[in-house]
Each structure stands twice: as C-alpha cells, then as structure tokens.
C-alpha cells in the first residue's frame, strides 16, 4: 500500500447506473467506487498499479433529474460484422427507426466529489515501476489537468472535470449533507478476474463522506 | 492518414430561431428544458445524429465513410439500389486473414464506418469482445440564457378519415400544435482523446470532417419543426501532447457568451447579434493552440 492521493471531480450531470435499473437507467445517489476508479484510470493508469478507492466526499446536495432519449435497442452482431468483413454479406448497419426505444434516465445534477484513493502494485509491475514514480505521475497530472482521456461521471456524455483539492476545502460540509444517510447496497466494483462478478457494499453517507471498505477480489489474491 | 495524436477540446455555439432544436419525448415533444434553470438542452445524441447525417451526405459511397447507425432516408440507399438493379456487385472489401479474431472484426468495422471510428460502438452481444470507445465525446448543449418555449396552434385544412369529416359536417379542419423556441443560443462542449483515436484509427482527416460537419450540419437538416438553426462559433483547443497541457475546464472557460453592448438587460435575446461570444486569447496556457474554425 502506498500513500494516498486526492482528486476533485465535478460536472453538470452524472449517471452512476444502478444495475437493477438498467433498462430505464437510474443513478445511485453518489459516485460509486467503480466509477471513481474509472476516473482515476483516465488520469493515470499502468498495468503495474491498481487503484483502490478509500473514501468519497460528496460536495454538493444530491439532486435528481429525468431525461428521456431515443436510443437504439440493438447491438451490432459479431457474426454479421465478420461475414461482411469476409465479403460474404453486405455491410451491416442499424436503422434507428426500426430499432428504437425511448429510455428515461434518472440522472444527478450539479455534482462535485473528492475521491481519496491509493494504489497497490500488481504482479505485472516491472523493475522500473516503483510506487513513488506512479504517485508522482498521478499527482502531477491532476495538478496540470492531464489525462489519457477526459474522464466522465458514469456515462461518456457527462464529462467530468478534475483538479487538485484546495487546502482546507474539505472542512466545510453543505448543510443538506449533514447527518447520516443510508444509501443501501451499492456496487463496489466488478471482479474482472472472476467472471465479471459484481461486488456490493453497504454504503452509508456520514456528513457527506462515504467510507469505502476494502475490495477483496476472489479472482486473485488480495495484496 | 495520420491518427489523431493531440488532445483536443472544443466549444461549439449554435442557435435556433422559431424552431424546436430537440424535442423532449417526456414532455409531448416540447423543447428540452432543464427544470431547475429553465435553460434549454440539446442532447449529445441529437448532435451526433446530425454529424452522422452530414457525413453520409458529404461522403456518399466513399469507402471508409459508411454510417453504421442510420436514419431511413439516406440518399446512399438509392445509390446502392441502382448498383443492385444494374446487377453490379458490391465493391470487393479486403478479406481478412483466416482465423481472425474479434479484434480484426472490430478493426474492420472501424475502418469501414466513420461513426464507429468517431463515436465508438458496442460491437457484439458477447461481453468480452468488440466494444470500442471512440475519441469524440460531446456533452449536452445548454442554452446561454433561460428559454421560453411557445406553443403554437396551427390549423390543417383537411382531415385524415371520413369519420372525422362526417363529425365536422364537411368543415374538415383539425388543430395541431407546434412548440418553438423564439430564439436561443446553445453551447456544447466536446473532447477528443488521442488514446481512443488510436483504438479506432480516427485520423486527422476524420477530425477535419468532424469540424466540417459541426459547421455545416444544420444546413442539411432543415425541417418544419426545427426553424432556422445555425452554427455560430467553433473554437478548438489543440494540446501539444496526447496527455494534454492544461485542464480542460480552464480552456473551455476562456470562451464565453454574454449580452451584446447596448442590449437592454430586460429584453429577451432574439438574434445572434444580441450576444457577444468572447475568447480570452491572452489567457491561453503554454502548449495549447487555439484553432478558430468558425
């Protein structure tokens, strides 16, 4: 385990889909650890490291809004793409009028979070990978606004902006977030090495802070 | 065709006059409005649809510019039909090596379809293969000021069914309703990631086509509901590196829309002249170049 980092992320909209409401998407109340990990990976990630989310600070009152959009229902079938690539069949495409569904999404408005995280070294780390180097790289990128791709808040149309946390910033808590709020079972992360098994945890928001328990993947030994 | 290797953000302004830029299916197709601020919204997918339609129109049958997610009325289809009628075969596509895996299929899809190259696609029902994230990310466009959609009742001097005609004893009129925004200036923000461009092969040429689409797409999307829509400003920030040289939000904040000088604060904006879009060029950080495309 290495020393941790903090990153502030914010945006106009966010959608952290609850797996039980995927047809008509409904967001969790707050950023999930798995989405937080995705944000950090957009900023800095190498095979040598694995981000671990320790704590999520919710910085603005939780507000929802509904958006209904026309979406396509289907996915591109692999077989027809392969046949077209071989020249056996004409090119595949989707006609939106034939394959349309209107789906509502319950999204979050005006969000800001501070993610506290650290990383573990993985067994894919090479001799040149030392924790200090990766920590420094991640810090520098947060400071300079550099990223491999612009992170997003759950889905890609909801862009996340990010930056460092100002000193003393976490000392204030919006009144609306004071007290204890039971968020129920929340997705922790997916265990990719164990057949994409989702793991859940009991999320409780205390004065706007969500403590994230350690994630113990079954697919590989915990480090 | 070199693959895009710089990080890019862009700010895009467009306006609408007496039209409905994006109807809300939840609200009887009224223009989308953020209920908290009354500002108008245009979804990312609405803008992407127009980009796709423009590319289909501009590139026609050109190899590598097919559109995967199509609308029905595409002129291409007519051209294809002509092909078929003449008994001509499809132009032969390169045959991939035997034993090709999902990756080869994904690559082929990227090479063939502009929209997959630009926006990515979920490419199979199998979770483990063929999902590709595209480099282009567009956010919801939001109007600069609150909008006030107007319902406009209209009359049709005909009816559809005999029963309707009988009910009206031959008067044969029906009322309908349109929803318009008298005027609104919208701002969208976009992001291009060289990291994902690498994965889909999105090139500098593709980028130029994307700019062309954003500048011209409304000119090919006229309809009774949309009124007059016009692209107004497109400013791109190109970083010297793939990772970027400055935070995205700081660059995007350099471009702002405000009231034009001399406009009374109470008067609602009705033309683009009521606004002034400023770009604080002096605030540009080192290592980033601004490209004023429109």
Short mmCIF file of C-alpha atoms in Angstrom, two decimals:
data_model
loop_
_atom_site.label_atom_id
_atom_site.label_comp_id
_atom_site.label_asym_id
_atom_site.label_seq_id
_atom_site.Cartn_x
_atom_site.Cartn_y
_atom_site.Cartn_z
CA UNK A 1 0.00 0.00 0.00
CA UNK A 2 1.18 3.45 -0.90
CA UNK A 3 0.34 6.90 0.31
CA UNK A 4 -2.92 8.19 -1.00
CA UNK A 5 -3.96 10.96 -3.31
CA UNK A 6 -6.97 13.24 -3.53
CA UNK A 7 -8.70 14.40 -6.67
CA UNK A 8 -11.66 16.73 -7.04
CA UNK A 9 -14.12 15.97 -9.83
CA UNK A 10 -17.21 17.86 -10.86
CA UNK A 11 -19.73 18.23 -13.64
CA UNK A 12 -23.24 19.33 -14.63
CA UNK A 13 -24.68 15.81 -14.84
CA UNK A 14 -23.80 12.32 -13.63
CA UNK A 15 -25.29 8.87 -14.11
CA UNK A 16 -23.98 6.02 -11.99
CA UNK A 17 -26.41 3.36 -13.18
CA UNK A 18 -27.88 1.01 -10.64
CA UNK A 19 -27.57 -2.48 -12.08
CA UNK A 20 -31.14 -3.30 -11.07
CA UNK A 21 -32.49 -0.43 -13.22
CA UNK A 22 -30.61 -0.75 -16.44
CA UNK A 23 -33.39 -0.55 -19.00
CA UNK A 24 -34.57 2.77 -17.69
CA UNK A 25 -31.36 3.86 -16.04
CA UNK A 26 -31.47 5.29 -12.56
CA UNK A 27 -28.41 6.67 -10.89
CA UNK A 28 -27.12 5.89 -7.44
CA UNK A 29 -27.20 8.90 -5.11
CA UNK A 30 -23.44 9.23 -5.22
CA UNK A 31 -20.37 8.30 -7.21
CA UNK A 32 -19.65 4.57 -6.94
CA UNK A 33 -16.16 3.28 -6.14
CA UNK A 34 -16.01 1.60 -9.54
CA UNK A 35 -16.80 4.85 -11.36
CA UNK A 36 -14.27 6.63 -9.16
CA UNK A 37 -11.66 4.07 -10.18
CA UNK A 38 -12.55 4.70 -13.83
CA UNK A 39 -11.97 8.43 -13.34
CA UNK A 40 -8.53 7.81 -11.84
CA UNK A 41 -7.65 5.41 -14.64
CA UNK A 42 -8.48 8.12 -17.18
CA UNK A 43 -5.95 10.35 -15.45
CA UNK A 44 -3.20 7.85 -14.77
CA UNK A 45 -3.02 4.10 -15.05
CA UNK A 46 -0.44 1.47 -15.88
CA UNK A 47 -0.59 -2.28 -15.67
CA UNK A 48 1.74 -2.00 -12.72
CA UNK A 49 -0.84 -0.38 -10.47
CA UNK A 50 -4.37 -0.97 -9.24
CA UNK A 51 -6.33 1.97 -7.84
CA UNK A 52 -8.13 1.43 -4.55
CA UNK A 53 -10.82 3.89 -3.50
CA UNK A 54 -10.71 4.73 0.21
CA UNK A 55 -13.24 7.49 0.65
CA UNK A 56 -15.61 9.62 -1.40
CA UNK A 57 -16.60 13.10 -0.27
CA UNK A 58 -19.89 14.38 -1.65
CA UNK A 59 -19.51 18.14 -2.00
CA UNK A 60 -22.90 19.27 -3.27
CA UNK A 61 -26.50 18.42 -2.31
CA UNK A 62 -27.90 15.36 -4.08
CA UNK A 63 -30.37 16.34 -6.82
CA UNK A 64 -32.02 14.22 -9.50
CA UNK A 65 -33.48 14.98 -12.90
CA UNK A 66 -35.09 12.84 -15.60
CA UNK A 67 -34.01 12.76 -19.22
CA UNK A 68 -35.71 10.66 -21.86
CA UNK A 69 -33.90 9.99 -25.11
CA UNK A 70 -34.38 8.00 -28.27
CA UNK A 71 -31.87 5.19 -28.19
CA UNK A 72 -31.22 2.15 -30.33
CA UNK A 73 -32.30 -1.17 -28.91
CA UNK A 74 -29.85 -3.47 -30.62
CA UNK A 75 -26.17 -4.17 -30.54
CA UNK A 76 -24.02 -4.94 -33.52
CA UNK A 77 -23.93 -8.70 -34.02
CA UNK A 78 -20.41 -10.01 -34.19
CA UNK A 79 -21.25 -12.66 -36.77
CA UNK A 80 -22.65 -10.28 -39.36
CA UNK A 81 -19.67 -7.98 -38.93
CA UNK A 82 -17.37 -10.95 -39.52
CA UNK A 83 -19.33 -12.08 -42.57
CA UNK A 84 -19.22 -8.58 -44.01
CA UNK A 85 -15.51 -8.33 -43.34
CA UNK A 86 -15.05 -11.52 -45.34
CA UNK A 87 -17.18 -10.13 -48.14
CA UNK A 88 -19.84 -12.81 -47.69
CA UNK A 89 -22.64 -10.42 -46.85
CA UNK A 90 -23.31 -6.74 -47.42
CA UNK A 91 -22.31 -4.35 -44.74
CA UNK A 92 -24.34 -4.41 -41.56
CA UNK A 93 -25.99 -1.31 -40.16
CA UNK A 94 -28.72 -0.28 -37.79
CA UNK A 95 -31.75 1.66 -38.94
CA UNK A 96 -32.72 3.77 -36.00
CA UNK A 97 -36.41 3.92 -36.90
CA UNK A 98 -36.67 0.14 -36.82
CA UNK A 99 -34.63 -0.46 -33.76
CA UNK A 100 -35.59 2.38 -31.49
CA UNK A 101 -36.56 2.59 -27.90
CA UNK A 102 -37.20 5.59 -25.75
CA UNK A 103 -35.43 5.28 -22.47
CA UNK A 104 -35.57 7.55 -19.50
CA UNK A 105 -32.62 8.14 -17.27
CA UNK A 106 -32.74 9.43 -13.74
CA UNK A 107 -29.54 11.45 -13.55
CA UNK A 108 -27.78 13.52 -10.92
CA UNK A 109 -27.41 17.28 -11.38
CA UNK A 110 -24.53 19.54 -10.48
CA UNK A 111 -22.20 17.17 -8.73
CA UNK A 112 -18.83 17.54 -7.11
CA UNK A 113 -16.83 14.86 -5.35
CA UNK A 114 -13.46 14.45 -3.79
CA UNK A 115 -12.03 10.98 -4.25
CA UNK A 116 -9.44 9.71 -1.81
CA UNK A 117 -7.56 6.76 -3.17
CA UNK A 118 -4.31 4.90 -3.15
CA UNK A 119 -2.92 2.22 -5.39
CA UNK A 120 -1.43 -1.21 -4.94
CA UNK A 121 1.32 -2.53 -7.14
CA UNK A 122 0.24 -5.52 -9.21
CA UNK A 123 2.23 -8.59 -10.21
CA UNK A 124 2.58 -7.04 -13.64
CA UNK A 125 4.87 -4.34 -12.29
CA UNK A 126 8.25 -4.22 -13.96
CA UNK A 127 11.59 -3.39 -12.37
CA UNK A 128 11.16 0.30 -13.29
CA UNK A 129 7.80 0.59 -11.59
CA UNK A 130 8.15 1.97 -8.13
CA UNK A 131 5.22 3.40 -6.18
CA UNK A 132 6.82 6.81 -5.75
CA UNK A 133 7.07 7.26 -9.50
CA UNK A 134 3.41 6.43 -10.14
CA UNK A 135 2.25 8.54 -7.22
CA UNK A 136 4.23 11.49 -8.53
CA UNK A 137 2.88 10.99 -12.07
CA UNK A 138 -0.71 10.86 -10.87
CA UNK A 139 -0.26 13.95 -8.69
CA UNK A 140 1.37 15.90 -11.49
CA UNK A 141 -1.36 15.03 -13.93
CA UNK A 142 -4.11 16.08 -11.52
CA UNK A 143 -2.26 19.34 -10.94
CA UNK A 144 -1.81 20.03 -14.67
CA UNK A 145 -5.14 18.73 -15.92
CA UNK A 146 -3.51 15.99 -17.97
CA UNK A 147 -5.30 12.76 -18.73
CA UNK A 148 -5.27 9.86 -21.16
CA UNK A 149 -8.88 10.69 -21.93
CA UNK A 150 -11.31 13.16 -20.37
CA UNK A 151 -12.96 11.23 -17.52
CA UNK A 152 -16.71 11.05 -17.24
CA UNK A 153 -19.29 10.81 -14.49
CA UNK A 154 -20.79 7.41 -15.16
CA UNK A 155 -21.51 7.75 -18.88
CA UNK A 156 -19.47 9.45 -21.54
CA UNK A 157 -21.86 12.29 -22.36
CA UNK A 158 -21.48 13.51 -18.78
CA UNK A 159 -17.97 14.84 -18.72
CA UNK A 160 -16.01 15.09 -15.52
CA UNK A 161 -13.70 18.00 -14.94
CA UNK A 162 -10.96 17.42 -12.41
CA UNK A 163 -8.35 19.21 -10.42
CA UNK A 164 -6.46 19.19 -7.14
CA UNK A 165 -8.18 19.69 -3.80
CA UNK A 166 -7.51 23.09 -2.25
CA UNK A 167 -6.17 23.11 1.32
CA UNK A 168 -8.96 23.31 3.88
CA UNK A 169 -11.61 22.69 1.27
CA UNK A 170 -12.89 19.53 2.90
CA UNK A 171 -13.52 21.21 6.22
CA UNK A 172 -16.89 22.59 5.17
CA UNK A 173 -19.88 20.33 4.53
CA UNK A 174 -23.09 21.52 2.84
CA UNK A 175 -25.94 21.58 5.38
CA UNK A 176 -28.08 19.32 3.22
CA UNK A 177 -25.49 16.57 3.64
CA UNK A 178 -25.13 16.76 7.41
CA UNK A 179 -26.09 13.71 9.39
CA UNK A 180 -26.26 10.09 8.40
CA UNK A 181 -27.84 8.84 5.22
CA UNK A 182 -28.17 5.14 4.49
CA UNK A 183 -27.67 4.61 0.77
CA UNK A 184 -28.36 0.88 0.89
CA UNK A 185 -26.42 -1.66 -1.14
CA UNK A 186 -24.17 -0.10 -3.68
CA UNK A 187 -21.94 -1.50 -6.39
CA UNK A 188 -18.40 -1.62 -5.15
CA UNK A 189 -16.68 -2.87 -8.26
CA UNK A 190 -16.62 -5.71 -10.75
CA UNK A 191 -14.22 -8.58 -10.21
CA UNK A 192 -12.93 -8.92 -13.74
CA UNK A 193 -10.72 -11.88 -12.93
CA UNK A 194 -13.67 -13.78 -11.51
CA UNK A 195 -16.09 -13.90 -14.42
CA UNK A 196 -17.12 -10.24 -14.11
CA UNK A 197 -18.70 -10.77 -10.72
CA UNK A 198 -20.15 -7.62 -9.21
CA UNK A 199 -19.39 -6.93 -5.56
CA UNK A 200 -21.63 -4.77 -3.41
CA UNK A 201 -21.20 -2.99 -0.10
CA UNK A 202 -23.46 -1.28 2.38
CA UNK A 203 -22.99 2.42 1.70
CA UNK A 204 -23.61 4.95 4.45
CA UNK A 205 -23.03 8.63 3.89
CA UNK A 206 -21.92 10.36 7.11
CA UNK A 207 -21.70 14.14 6.90
CA UNK A 208 -21.20 13.83 3.19
CA UNK A 209 -18.44 11.26 3.45
CA UNK A 210 -18.68 7.71 2.14
CA UNK A 211 -16.11 5.34 3.57
CA UNK A 212 -15.33 2.59 1.12
CA UNK A 213 -14.38 -0.79 2.56
CA UNK A 214 -11.50 -2.74 1.03
CA UNK A 215 -12.34 -4.70 -2.11
CA UNK A 216 -11.21 -8.28 -1.98
CA UNK A 217 -11.34 -9.82 -5.41
CA UNK A 218 -11.93 -13.55 -5.42
CA UNK A 219 -10.24 -13.84 -8.79
CA UNK A 220 -6.82 -13.08 -7.38
CA UNK A 221 -5.22 -12.94 -4.01
CA UNK A 222 -5.66 -9.70 -2.15
CA UNK A 223 -2.45 -7.77 -1.92
CA UNK B 1 -3.84 9.33 -42.84
CA UNK B 2 -2.19 10.01 -39.56
CA UNK B 3 -4.09 9.08 -36.46
CA UNK B 4 -5.04 11.99 -34.20
CA UNK B 5 -2.24 12.36 -31.69
CA UNK B 6 -3.15 15.55 -29.81
CA UNK B 7 -5.70 16.01 -27.10
CA UNK B 8 -8.40 18.44 -28.19
CA UNK B 9 -11.30 20.19 -26.51
CA UNK B 10 -13.79 22.34 -28.32
CA UNK B 11 -16.55 24.84 -27.65
CA UNK B 12 -19.41 24.94 -30.10
CA UNK B 13 -22.18 27.55 -30.27
CA UNK B 14 -25.30 27.21 -32.38
CA UNK B 15 -28.62 28.98 -32.30
CA UNK B 16 -32.23 28.40 -33.19
CA UNK B 17 -34.82 30.90 -34.38
CA UNK B 18 -38.50 29.98 -34.12
CA UNK B 19 -37.88 26.28 -34.01
CA UNK B 20 -37.57 23.25 -31.80
CA UNK B 21 -33.95 22.11 -31.73
CA UNK B 22 -34.57 18.93 -29.73
CA UNK B 23 -37.98 17.71 -28.57
CA UNK B 24 -38.42 16.00 -25.21
CA UNK B 25 -40.34 12.73 -25.57
CA UNK B 26 -41.32 13.01 -21.90
CA UNK B 27 -42.98 16.38 -22.43
CA UNK B 28 -45.05 15.87 -25.55
CA UNK B 29 -42.10 16.84 -27.72
CA UNK B 30 -41.70 20.29 -26.21
CA UNK B 31 -38.17 21.68 -26.41
CA UNK B 32 -35.97 20.18 -23.73
CA UNK B 33 -35.60 22.38 -20.68
CA UNK B 34 -33.58 21.94 -17.53
CA UNK B 35 -36.35 22.25 -14.93
CA UNK B 36 -34.03 23.82 -12.37
CA UNK B 37 -32.68 26.65 -14.51
CA UNK B 38 -35.15 26.84 -17.42
CA UNK B 39 -32.19 26.67 -19.75
CA UNK B 40 -32.73 24.78 -22.97
CA UNK B 41 -30.97 21.47 -23.61
CA UNK B 42 -29.93 19.59 -26.72
CA UNK B 43 -28.69 16.07 -26.03
CA UNK B 44 -25.36 14.73 -27.16
CA UNK B 45 -27.06 12.04 -29.22
CA UNK B 46 -29.13 14.65 -31.06
CA UNK B 47 -25.94 16.40 -32.19
CA UNK B 48 -24.24 13.11 -33.05
CA UNK B 49 -27.22 12.14 -35.20
CA UNK B 50 -26.72 15.32 -37.25
CA UNK B 51 -23.00 14.69 -37.58
CA UNK B 52 -23.73 11.20 -38.91
CA UNK B 53 -26.30 12.54 -41.38
CA UNK B 54 -23.89 15.18 -42.63
CA UNK B 55 -21.09 12.68 -43.16
CA UNK B 56 -23.46 10.36 -45.03
CA UNK B 57 -24.41 13.26 -47.26
CA UNK B 58 -20.91 14.65 -47.75
CA UNK B 59 -19.14 11.36 -48.35
CA UNK B 60 -21.83 9.34 -50.10
CA UNK B 61 -20.48 5.96 -51.01
CA UNK B 62 -16.85 6.77 -50.37
CA UNK B 63 -15.04 3.83 -48.85
CA UNK B 64 -14.39 4.20 -45.16
CA UNK B 65 -17.18 6.71 -44.57
CA UNK B 66 -20.15 4.43 -44.14
CA UNK B 67 -22.53 5.23 -41.33
CA UNK B 68 -23.43 2.38 -39.04
CA UNK B 69 -26.34 3.92 -37.14
CA UNK B 70 -28.58 5.17 -39.92
CA UNK B 71 -31.78 7.04 -40.43
CA UNK B 72 -34.08 5.66 -43.01
CA UNK B 73 -33.94 8.41 -45.58
CA UNK B 74 -30.38 8.21 -46.74
CA UNK B 75 -29.55 9.03 -50.32
CA UNK B 76 -26.86 6.41 -50.24
CA UNK B 77 -29.52 3.78 -50.16
CA UNK B 78 -30.81 5.00 -53.51
CA UNK B 79 -27.35 4.77 -55.00
CA UNK B 80 -26.99 1.25 -53.65
CA UNK B 81 -30.29 0.26 -55.19
CA UNK B 82 -29.01 1.43 -58.54
CA UNK B 83 -26.00 -0.80 -58.03
CA UNK B 84 -28.23 -3.76 -57.36
CA UNK B 85 -30.54 -3.03 -60.30
CA UNK B 86 -27.60 -2.95 -62.65
CA UNK B 87 -26.51 -6.31 -61.33
CA UNK B 88 -23.25 -4.88 -60.17
CA UNK B 89 -21.69 -6.42 -57.14
CA UNK B 90 -20.50 -4.65 -54.03
CA UNK B 91 -17.05 -3.31 -54.31
CA UNK B 92 -14.86 -6.04 -53.03
CA UNK B 93 -13.69 -5.49 -49.48
CA UNK B 94 -10.38 -6.64 -48.27
CA UNK B 95 -10.60 -10.17 -46.96
CA UNK B 96 -9.05 -10.55 -43.56
CA UNK B 97 -6.73 -13.40 -42.78
CA UNK B 98 -8.20 -16.69 -41.76
CA UNK B 99 -8.61 -17.27 -38.07
CA UNK B 100 -9.29 -13.63 -37.49
CA UNK B 101 -10.49 -12.82 -34.04
CA UNK B 102 -12.90 -10.31 -32.65
CA UNK B 103 -10.19 -7.69 -32.80
CA UNK B 104 -9.92 -7.98 -36.56
CA UNK B 105 -13.67 -7.59 -36.90
CA UNK B 106 -13.65 -4.55 -34.67
CA UNK B 107 -10.82 -3.08 -36.71
CA UNK B 108 -12.70 -3.72 -39.89
CA UNK B 109 -15.79 -2.03 -38.51
CA UNK B 110 -13.71 0.98 -37.51
CA UNK B 111 -12.11 1.16 -40.92
CA UNK B 112 -15.46 0.93 -42.69
CA UNK B 113 -17.70 3.16 -40.60
CA UNK B 114 -16.98 6.79 -39.81
CA UNK B 115 -19.38 6.87 -36.88
CA UNK B 116 -17.76 3.87 -35.20
CA UNK B 117 -14.37 5.48 -35.69
CA UNK B 118 -15.57 8.76 -34.22
CA UNK B 119 -18.01 7.70 -31.51
CA UNK B 120 -17.23 4.04 -30.84
CA UNK B 121 -19.70 1.17 -30.73
CA UNK B 122 -20.83 -1.79 -28.74
CA UNK B 123 -19.95 -4.43 -31.21
CA UNK B 124 -21.31 -7.74 -30.05
CA UNK B 125 -23.65 -9.27 -27.63
CA UNK B 126 -20.71 -11.13 -26.17
CA UNK B 127 -19.41 -9.13 -23.25
CA UNK B 128 -15.81 -10.00 -23.78
CA UNK B 129 -15.14 -8.82 -27.30
CA UNK B 130 -15.58 -5.96 -29.61
CA UNK B 131 -16.54 -2.92 -27.65
CA UNK B 132 -14.74 0.16 -28.78
CA UNK B 133 -14.72 3.63 -27.28
CA UNK B 134 -14.50 6.41 -29.80
CA UNK B 135 -12.34 9.50 -29.36
CA UNK B 136 -15.18 12.01 -29.71
CA UNK B 137 -17.12 12.88 -26.62
CA UNK B 138 -19.85 15.53 -26.77
CA UNK B 139 -21.77 16.88 -23.81
CA UNK B 140 -25.34 18.10 -23.64
CA UNK B 141 -25.65 21.52 -25.22
CA UNK B 142 -27.17 24.11 -22.91
CA UNK B 143 -28.65 27.46 -23.80
CA UNK B 144 -26.81 30.52 -22.58
CA UNK B 145 -29.98 32.02 -21.10
CA UNK B 146 -33.27 30.57 -19.89
CA UNK B 147 -35.64 29.79 -22.75
CA UNK B 148 -39.37 30.24 -23.01
CA UNK B 149 -40.85 27.65 -25.33
CA UNK B 150 -44.03 28.78 -27.04
CA UNK B 151 -46.87 26.53 -28.06
CA UNK B 152 -48.11 27.49 -31.50
CA UNK B 153 -51.51 26.20 -32.50
CA UNK B 154 -51.95 25.52 -36.18
CA UNK B 155 -54.86 24.51 -38.35
CA UNK B 156 -54.92 21.88 -41.02
CA UNK B 157 -57.48 22.41 -43.76
CA UNK B 158 -58.09 18.72 -44.23
CA UNK B 159 -58.87 15.64 -42.17
CA UNK B 160 -57.48 12.17 -42.34
CA UNK B 161 -60.54 9.97 -42.10
CA UNK B 162 -64.09 10.02 -43.46
CA UNK B 163 -65.40 9.65 -39.92
CA UNK B 164 -63.68 12.87 -38.92
CA UNK B 165 -65.16 14.66 -41.90
CA UNK B 166 -68.65 13.44 -41.05
CA UNK B 167 -68.31 14.57 -37.48
CA UNK B 168 -67.44 18.05 -38.66
CA UNK B 169 -70.16 18.02 -41.34
CA UNK B 170 -67.61 18.68 -44.01
CA UNK B 171 -65.85 21.53 -42.25
CA UNK B 172 -62.72 19.39 -42.42
CA UNK B 173 -60.33 21.18 -40.13
CA UNK B 174 -58.03 19.85 -37.47
CA UNK B 175 -55.94 21.69 -35.00
CA UNK B 176 -52.40 20.82 -34.24
CA UNK B 177 -49.69 22.22 -32.01
CA UNK B 178 -46.06 23.05 -32.56
CA UNK B 179 -43.59 24.05 -29.94
CA UNK B 180 -40.98 26.62 -30.75
CA UNK B 181 -38.17 28.43 -29.04
CA UNK B 182 -38.35 32.03 -30.32
CA UNK B 183 -34.60 32.35 -30.05
CA UNK B 184 -31.83 30.63 -28.13
CA UNK B 185 -28.08 30.37 -28.33
CA UNK B 186 -26.77 26.97 -27.24
CA UNK B 187 -23.30 25.96 -26.18
CA UNK B 188 -21.93 22.43 -26.42
CA UNK B 189 -18.52 21.21 -25.32
CA UNK B 190 -16.55 18.39 -26.84
CA UNK B 191 -13.48 16.32 -26.12
CA UNK B 192 -11.21 14.31 -28.38
CA UNK B 193 -8.93 11.73 -26.87
CA UNK B 194 -5.93 10.53 -28.91
CA UNK B 195 -5.86 7.48 -26.66
CA UNK B 196 -9.18 6.28 -28.10
CA UNK B 197 -8.35 7.65 -31.57
CA UNK B 198 -5.56 5.14 -31.56
CA UNK B 199 -8.00 2.35 -30.80
CA UNK B 200 -10.41 3.24 -33.63
CA UNK B 201 -7.98 4.76 -36.15
CA UNK B 202 -9.65 8.20 -36.05
CA UNK B 203 -7.39 10.32 -38.23
CA UNK B 204 -6.60 13.99 -38.79
CA UNK B 205 -8.73 13.76 -41.94
CA UNK B 206 -11.60 12.44 -39.85
CA UNK B 207 -11.13 15.37 -37.49
CA UNK B 208 -11.40 17.82 -40.38
CA UNK B 209 -14.59 16.08 -41.49
CA UNK B 210 -15.95 16.34 -37.95
CA UNK B 211 -15.28 20.11 -37.96
CA UNK B 212 -16.93 20.39 -41.35
CA UNK B 213 -19.95 18.52 -40.03
CA UNK B 214 -20.30 20.77 -37.00
CA UNK B 215 -20.06 23.88 -39.15
CA UNK B 216 -22.44 22.75 -41.89
CA UNK B 217 -24.74 20.11 -40.46
CA UNK B 218 -27.71 22.36 -39.75
CA UNK B 219 -27.77 23.48 -43.38
CA UNK B 220 -28.71 19.93 -44.34
CA UNK B 221 -31.16 19.32 -41.55
CA UNK B 222 -33.98 21.68 -42.41
CA UNK B 223 -37.45 20.65 -41.39
CA UNK B 224 -40.79 22.14 -40.39
CA UNK B 225 -40.08 21.65 -36.71
CA UNK B 226 -36.57 22.98 -36.43
CA UNK B 227 -37.00 26.52 -37.68
CA UNK B 228 -33.71 28.16 -38.51
CA UNK B 229 -30.70 26.61 -36.88
CA UNK B 230 -27.20 27.92 -37.47
CA UNK B 231 -23.73 27.01 -36.30
CA UNK B 232 -22.19 30.17 -34.88
CA UNK B 233 -18.82 29.53 -33.32
CA UNK B 234 -16.44 26.61 -33.16
CA UNK B 235 -13.21 27.02 -31.27
CA UNK B 236 -10.90 24.08 -30.74
CA UNK B 237 -8.03 23.80 -28.29
CA UNK B 238 -5.26 21.57 -29.51
CA UNK B 239 -2.75 20.41 -26.93
CA UNK B 240 0.83 19.82 -27.99
CA UNK B 241 0.72 16.37 -26.44
CA UNK B 242 -1.54 13.37 -26.15
CA UNK B 243 -1.96 13.78 -22.41
CA UNK B 244 -2.73 17.45 -22.64
CA UNK B 245 -1.04 20.59 -21.38
CA UNK B 246 -3.82 22.25 -19.39
CA UNK B 247 -7.02 21.32 -17.54
CA UNK B 248 -9.99 21.07 -19.91
CA UNK B 249 -12.26 23.30 -17.83
CA UNK B 250 -9.74 26.14 -17.82
CA UNK B 251 -9.60 26.14 -21.61
CA UNK B 252 -13.35 25.88 -22.06
CA UNK B 253 -13.86 28.79 -19.67
CA UNK B 254 -11.82 31.04 -21.96
CA UNK B 255 -14.78 31.15 -24.33
CA UNK B 256 -17.89 32.85 -23.01
CA UNK B 257 -21.13 34.27 -24.33
CA UNK B 258 -22.54 37.47 -22.90
CA UNK B 259 -25.04 40.14 -23.77
CA UNK B 260 -24.03 42.41 -26.60
CA UNK B 261 -23.30 46.02 -25.74
CA UNK B 262 -26.39 48.17 -25.89
CA UNK B 263 -28.84 45.34 -25.28
CA UNK B 264 -31.25 46.19 -22.52
CA UNK B 265 -30.98 43.67 -19.70
CA UNK B 266 -34.74 43.04 -19.75
CA UNK B 267 -35.02 42.50 -23.47
CA UNK B 268 -35.03 38.83 -24.40
CA UNK B 269 -32.44 37.83 -26.98
CA UNK B 270 -33.95 37.37 -30.41
CA UNK B 271 -30.97 37.26 -32.70
CA UNK B 272 -27.33 36.26 -32.52
CA UNK B 273 -26.49 39.98 -32.58
CA UNK B 274 -27.91 40.17 -29.05
CA UNK B 275 -24.97 38.12 -27.89
CA UNK B 276 -21.26 38.51 -27.99
CA UNK B 277 -19.03 35.46 -27.82
CA UNK B 278 -15.63 36.33 -26.45
CA UNK B 279 -12.45 34.32 -26.44
CA UNK B 280 -9.79 35.32 -23.95
CA UNK B 281 -6.79 34.54 -26.12
CA UNK B 282 -4.42 36.14 -23.64
CA UNK B 283 -5.40 33.53 -21.09
CA UNK B 284 -4.16 30.65 -23.26
CA UNK B 285 -1.71 28.43 -21.40
CA UNK B 286 1.55 27.36 -22.98
CA UNK B 287 1.48 24.21 -25.04
CA UNK B 288 -2.08 24.69 -26.29
CA UNK B 289 -3.05 26.20 -29.64
CA UNK B 290 -6.46 27.64 -30.34
CA UNK B 291 -8.00 26.85 -33.70
CA UNK B 292 -10.81 29.22 -34.55
CA UNK B 293 -12.79 27.15 -37.00
CA UNK B 294 -15.92 29.28 -37.11
#
